[in-house]
Short mmCIF file of C-alpha atoms in Angstrom, two decimals:
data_model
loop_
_atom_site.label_atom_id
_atom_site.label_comp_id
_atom_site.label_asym_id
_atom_site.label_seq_id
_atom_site.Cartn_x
_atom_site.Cartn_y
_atom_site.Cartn_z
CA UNK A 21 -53.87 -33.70 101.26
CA UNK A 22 -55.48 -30.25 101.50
CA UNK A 23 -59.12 -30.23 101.51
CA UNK A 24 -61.83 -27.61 101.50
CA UNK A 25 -65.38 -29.06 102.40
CA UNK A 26 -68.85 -27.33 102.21
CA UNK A 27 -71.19 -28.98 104.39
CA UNK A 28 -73.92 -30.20 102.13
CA UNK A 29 -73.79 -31.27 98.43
CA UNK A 30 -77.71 -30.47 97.55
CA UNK A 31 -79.79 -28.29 99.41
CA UNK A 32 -83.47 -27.62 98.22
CA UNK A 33 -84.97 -24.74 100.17
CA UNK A 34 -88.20 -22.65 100.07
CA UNK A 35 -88.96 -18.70 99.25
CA UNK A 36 -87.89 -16.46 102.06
CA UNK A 37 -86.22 -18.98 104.37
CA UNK A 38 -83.00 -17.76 105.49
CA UNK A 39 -80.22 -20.65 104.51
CA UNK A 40 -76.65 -21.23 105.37
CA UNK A 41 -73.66 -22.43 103.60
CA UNK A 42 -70.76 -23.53 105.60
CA UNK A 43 -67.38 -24.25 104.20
CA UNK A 44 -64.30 -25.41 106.44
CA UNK A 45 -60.66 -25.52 104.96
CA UNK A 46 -57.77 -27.09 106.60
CA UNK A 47 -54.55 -25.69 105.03
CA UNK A 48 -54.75 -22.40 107.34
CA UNK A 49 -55.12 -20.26 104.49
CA UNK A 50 -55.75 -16.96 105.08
CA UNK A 51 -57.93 -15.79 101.97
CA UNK A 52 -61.14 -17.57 101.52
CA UNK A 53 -64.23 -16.86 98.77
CA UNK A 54 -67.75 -17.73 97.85
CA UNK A 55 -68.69 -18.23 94.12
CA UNK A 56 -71.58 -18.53 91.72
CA UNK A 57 -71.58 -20.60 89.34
CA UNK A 58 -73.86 -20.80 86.33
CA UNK A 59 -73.95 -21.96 83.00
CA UNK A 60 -72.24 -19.20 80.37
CA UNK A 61 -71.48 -17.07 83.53
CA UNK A 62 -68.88 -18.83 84.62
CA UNK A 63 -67.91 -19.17 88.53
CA UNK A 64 -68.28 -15.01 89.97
CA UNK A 65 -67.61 -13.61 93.67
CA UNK A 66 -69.91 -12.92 95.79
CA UNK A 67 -67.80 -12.27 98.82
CA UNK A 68 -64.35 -13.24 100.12
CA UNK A 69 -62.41 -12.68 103.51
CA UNK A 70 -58.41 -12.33 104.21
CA UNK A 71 -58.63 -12.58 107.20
CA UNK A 72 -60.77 -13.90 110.39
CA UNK A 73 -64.13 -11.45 110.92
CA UNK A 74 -63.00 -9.06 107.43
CA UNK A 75 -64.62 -9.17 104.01
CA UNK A 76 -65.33 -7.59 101.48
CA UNK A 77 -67.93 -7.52 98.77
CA UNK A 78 -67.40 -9.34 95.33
CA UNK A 79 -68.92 -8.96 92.46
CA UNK A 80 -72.57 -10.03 92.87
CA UNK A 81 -73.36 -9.37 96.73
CA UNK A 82 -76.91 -8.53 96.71
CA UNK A 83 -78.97 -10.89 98.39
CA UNK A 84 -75.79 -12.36 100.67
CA UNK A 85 -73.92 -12.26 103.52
CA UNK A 86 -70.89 -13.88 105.15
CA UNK A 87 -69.39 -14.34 108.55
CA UNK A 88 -65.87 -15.47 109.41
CA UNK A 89 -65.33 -16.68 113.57
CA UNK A 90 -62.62 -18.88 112.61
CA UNK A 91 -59.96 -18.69 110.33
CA UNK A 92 -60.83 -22.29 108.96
CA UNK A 93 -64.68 -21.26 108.44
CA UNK A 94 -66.18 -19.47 106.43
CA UNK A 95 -70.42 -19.25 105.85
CA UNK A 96 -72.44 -17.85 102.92
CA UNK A 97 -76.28 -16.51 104.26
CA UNK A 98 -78.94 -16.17 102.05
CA UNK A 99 -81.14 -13.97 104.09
CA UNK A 100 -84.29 -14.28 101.98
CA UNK A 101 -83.68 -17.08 99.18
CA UNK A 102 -85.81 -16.34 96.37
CA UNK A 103 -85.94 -18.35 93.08
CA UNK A 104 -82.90 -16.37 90.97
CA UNK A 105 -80.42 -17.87 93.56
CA UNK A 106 -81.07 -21.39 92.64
CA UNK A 107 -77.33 -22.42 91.88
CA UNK A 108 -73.93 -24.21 92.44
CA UNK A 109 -71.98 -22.36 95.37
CA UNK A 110 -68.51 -23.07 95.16
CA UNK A 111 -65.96 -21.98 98.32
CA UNK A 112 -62.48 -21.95 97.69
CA UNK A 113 -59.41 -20.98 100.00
CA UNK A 114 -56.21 -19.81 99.07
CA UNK A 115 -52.78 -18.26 100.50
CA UNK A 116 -52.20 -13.98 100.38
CA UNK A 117 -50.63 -14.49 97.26
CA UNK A 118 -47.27 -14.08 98.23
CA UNK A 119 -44.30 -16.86 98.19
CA UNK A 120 -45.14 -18.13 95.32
CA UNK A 121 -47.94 -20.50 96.32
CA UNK A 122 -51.12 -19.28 94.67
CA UNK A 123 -53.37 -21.61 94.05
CA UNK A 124 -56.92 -22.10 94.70
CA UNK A 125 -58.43 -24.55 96.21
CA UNK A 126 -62.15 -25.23 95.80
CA UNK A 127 -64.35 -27.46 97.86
CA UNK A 128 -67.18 -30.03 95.57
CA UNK A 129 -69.87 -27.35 95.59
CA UNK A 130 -73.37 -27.01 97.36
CA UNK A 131 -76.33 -27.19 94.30
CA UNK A 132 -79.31 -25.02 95.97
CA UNK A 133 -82.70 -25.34 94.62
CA UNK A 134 -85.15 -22.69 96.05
CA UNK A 135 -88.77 -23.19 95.27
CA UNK B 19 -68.20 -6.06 83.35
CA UNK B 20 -66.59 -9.25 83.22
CA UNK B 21 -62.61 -9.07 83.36
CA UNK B 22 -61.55 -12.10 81.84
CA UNK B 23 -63.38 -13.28 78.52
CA UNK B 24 -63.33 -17.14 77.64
CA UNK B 25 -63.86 -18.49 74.00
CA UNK B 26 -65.38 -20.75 72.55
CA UNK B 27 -68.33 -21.52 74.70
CA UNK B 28 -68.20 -25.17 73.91
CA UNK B 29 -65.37 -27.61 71.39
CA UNK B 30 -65.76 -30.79 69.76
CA UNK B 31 -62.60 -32.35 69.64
CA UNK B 32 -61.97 -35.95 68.01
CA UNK B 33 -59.21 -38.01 69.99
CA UNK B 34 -55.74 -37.21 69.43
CA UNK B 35 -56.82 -33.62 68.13
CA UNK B 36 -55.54 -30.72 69.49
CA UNK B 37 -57.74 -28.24 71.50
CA UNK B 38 -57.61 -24.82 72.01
CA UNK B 39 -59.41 -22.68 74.37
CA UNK B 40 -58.76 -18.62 74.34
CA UNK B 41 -59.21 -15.83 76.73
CA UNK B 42 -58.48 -12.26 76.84
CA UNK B 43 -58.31 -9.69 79.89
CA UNK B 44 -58.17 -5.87 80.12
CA UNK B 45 -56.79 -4.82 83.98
CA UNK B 46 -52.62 -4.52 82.61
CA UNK B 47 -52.10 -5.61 86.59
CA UNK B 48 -53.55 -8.86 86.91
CA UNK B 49 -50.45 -10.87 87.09
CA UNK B 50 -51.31 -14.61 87.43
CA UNK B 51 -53.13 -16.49 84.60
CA UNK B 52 -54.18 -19.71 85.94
CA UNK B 53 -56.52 -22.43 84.29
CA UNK B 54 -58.85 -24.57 86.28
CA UNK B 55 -60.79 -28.14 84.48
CA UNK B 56 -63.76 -29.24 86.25
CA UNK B 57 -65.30 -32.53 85.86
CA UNK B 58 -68.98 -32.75 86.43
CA UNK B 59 -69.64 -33.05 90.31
CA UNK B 60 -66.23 -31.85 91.43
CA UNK B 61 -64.95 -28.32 92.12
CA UNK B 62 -62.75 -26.83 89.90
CA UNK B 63 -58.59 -27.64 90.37
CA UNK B 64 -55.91 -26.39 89.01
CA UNK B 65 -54.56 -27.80 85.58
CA UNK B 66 -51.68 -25.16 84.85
CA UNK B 67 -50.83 -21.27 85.79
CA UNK B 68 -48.13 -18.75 83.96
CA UNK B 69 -47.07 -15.27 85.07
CA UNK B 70 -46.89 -12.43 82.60
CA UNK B 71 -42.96 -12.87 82.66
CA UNK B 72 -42.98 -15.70 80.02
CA UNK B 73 -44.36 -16.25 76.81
CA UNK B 74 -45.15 -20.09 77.01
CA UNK B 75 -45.50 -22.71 79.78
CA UNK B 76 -45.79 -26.47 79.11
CA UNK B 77 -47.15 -29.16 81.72
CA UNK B 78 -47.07 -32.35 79.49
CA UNK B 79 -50.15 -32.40 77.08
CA UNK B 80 -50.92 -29.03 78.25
CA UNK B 81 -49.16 -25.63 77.46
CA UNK B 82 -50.33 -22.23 77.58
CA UNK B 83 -49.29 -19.28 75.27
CA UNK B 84 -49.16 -15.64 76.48
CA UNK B 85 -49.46 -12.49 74.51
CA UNK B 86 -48.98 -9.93 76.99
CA UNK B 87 -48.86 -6.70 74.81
CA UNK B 88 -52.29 -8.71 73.15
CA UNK B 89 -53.23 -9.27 76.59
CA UNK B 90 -54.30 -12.75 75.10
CA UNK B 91 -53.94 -15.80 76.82
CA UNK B 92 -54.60 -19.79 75.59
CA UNK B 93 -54.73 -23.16 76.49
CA UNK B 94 -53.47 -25.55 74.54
CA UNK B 95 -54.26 -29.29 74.80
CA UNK B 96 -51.92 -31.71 72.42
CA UNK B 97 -53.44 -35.54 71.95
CA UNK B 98 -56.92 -34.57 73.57
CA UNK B 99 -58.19 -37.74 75.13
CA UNK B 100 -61.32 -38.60 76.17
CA UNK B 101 -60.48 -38.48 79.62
CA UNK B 102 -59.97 -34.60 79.12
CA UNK B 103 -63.32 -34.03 78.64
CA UNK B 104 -64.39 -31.08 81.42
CA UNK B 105 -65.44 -27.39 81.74
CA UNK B 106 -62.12 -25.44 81.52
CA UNK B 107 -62.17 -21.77 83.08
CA UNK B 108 -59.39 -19.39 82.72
CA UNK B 109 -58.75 -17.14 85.28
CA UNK B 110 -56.68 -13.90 86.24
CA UNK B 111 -55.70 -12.12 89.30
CA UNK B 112 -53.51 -9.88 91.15
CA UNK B 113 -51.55 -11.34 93.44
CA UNK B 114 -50.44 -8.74 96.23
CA UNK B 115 -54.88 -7.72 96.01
CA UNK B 116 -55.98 -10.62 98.02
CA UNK B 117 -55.26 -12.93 95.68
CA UNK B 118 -58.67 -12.58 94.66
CA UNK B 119 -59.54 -14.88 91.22
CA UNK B 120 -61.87 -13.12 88.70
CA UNK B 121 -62.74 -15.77 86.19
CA UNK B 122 -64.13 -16.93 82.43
CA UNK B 123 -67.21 -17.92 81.79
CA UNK B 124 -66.31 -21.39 80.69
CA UNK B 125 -65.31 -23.82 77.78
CA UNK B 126 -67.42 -27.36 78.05
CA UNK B 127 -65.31 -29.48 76.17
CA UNK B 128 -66.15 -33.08 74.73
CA UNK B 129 -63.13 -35.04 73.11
CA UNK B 130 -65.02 -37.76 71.03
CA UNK B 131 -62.97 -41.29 70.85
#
């Protein structure tokens, strides 16, 4: 069964800490992504990564990076949380997008609070 | 700019209605349409996906319609249950750019019994 886990479920962190989202996938997928979710937003990209140590920037980068070691890993840093990234992170993995298998899989989400 | 635009933001949905959730796109190369439900708690997963070659796909209760020259696409849910109940997003993307998924913003829907 494929699987895509983030590491914590709830995460409640203060102003200016630096935090860390990890997300580990096990169906050797070569594309993986970080989204935001909010309500009447929808889910949008921050970043995502083809391959291991390449990204690129999605749609709403400011205030993130990533870093990719591993092809299975793939980590979302908040350099300085502040209060307007209080949200649910979603990571999701998926294939290139050729052969016909193109579907993404997401992992349960991480809900960060920052106070 | 968002690329793919969901309606309606929310639907209420008695049991054994049908429900209908629409989006529309602009980029004429995104070439997979895929819809995701999420329950509350859970990441999304995929429910059903068409390509821009055919008008109309149908996955039991669930079928989606395609207008590509309207660049309109819709999911259709036939006997809504209350089981269905979820967020559904739409999404589009091209398939030989990274796969990458640009979705919706979203249809919270509550089937009533």
């Amino acid at each position: 069964d494929v699987k895509v886990t983030q590491s914590s479920r709830y995460l409640v962190k203060r102003t200016g800490e630096k935090v860390f989202l990890e997300c580990v996938q096990d169906m050797d997928h070569e594309n993986m992504f970080w989204y935001r979710q909010d309500p009447g937003l929808g889910l949008r990209l921050i970043y995502f990564s083809y391959d291991v140590k390449m990204k690129e920037k999605g749609d709403i980068p400011e205030g993130y990076s990533v870093s990719r070691e591993k092809k299975e890993r793939f980590s979302l840093i908040l350099e300085s949380a502040s209060t307007n990234q209080t949200s649910m992170y979603l990571c999701a993995s998926s294939l290139y997008g050729g052969g016909g298998r193109t579907e993404a899989f997401f992992g349960q989400g991480t809900r960060l609070t920052v106070v | 700019q968002q690329q793919v635009k969901q309606s309606p933001q929310s639907l209420i949905v008695q049991k054994g209605g049908i429900s209908i959730i629409n989006c529309a796109y602009e980029n004429t190369a995104f070439d997979y349409f895929p819809w995701y439900q999420q329950f509350p708690g859970k990441g999304p997963a995929l429910l059903i996906a068409i390509r821009p070659d055919v008008s109309e796909k149908k996955e039991g209760r669930f079928t989606i319609s395609f207008n590509k020259s309207a660049k309109q696409f819709s999911l259709h849910i036939m006997d809504s249950q209350p089981g269905d109940s979820a967020t559904y997003f739409c999404a589009a993307s091209i398939l030989y750019n990274f796969n990458k998924f640009y979705f919706g913003s979203g249809t919270k829907l509550n089937v009533k019994p």
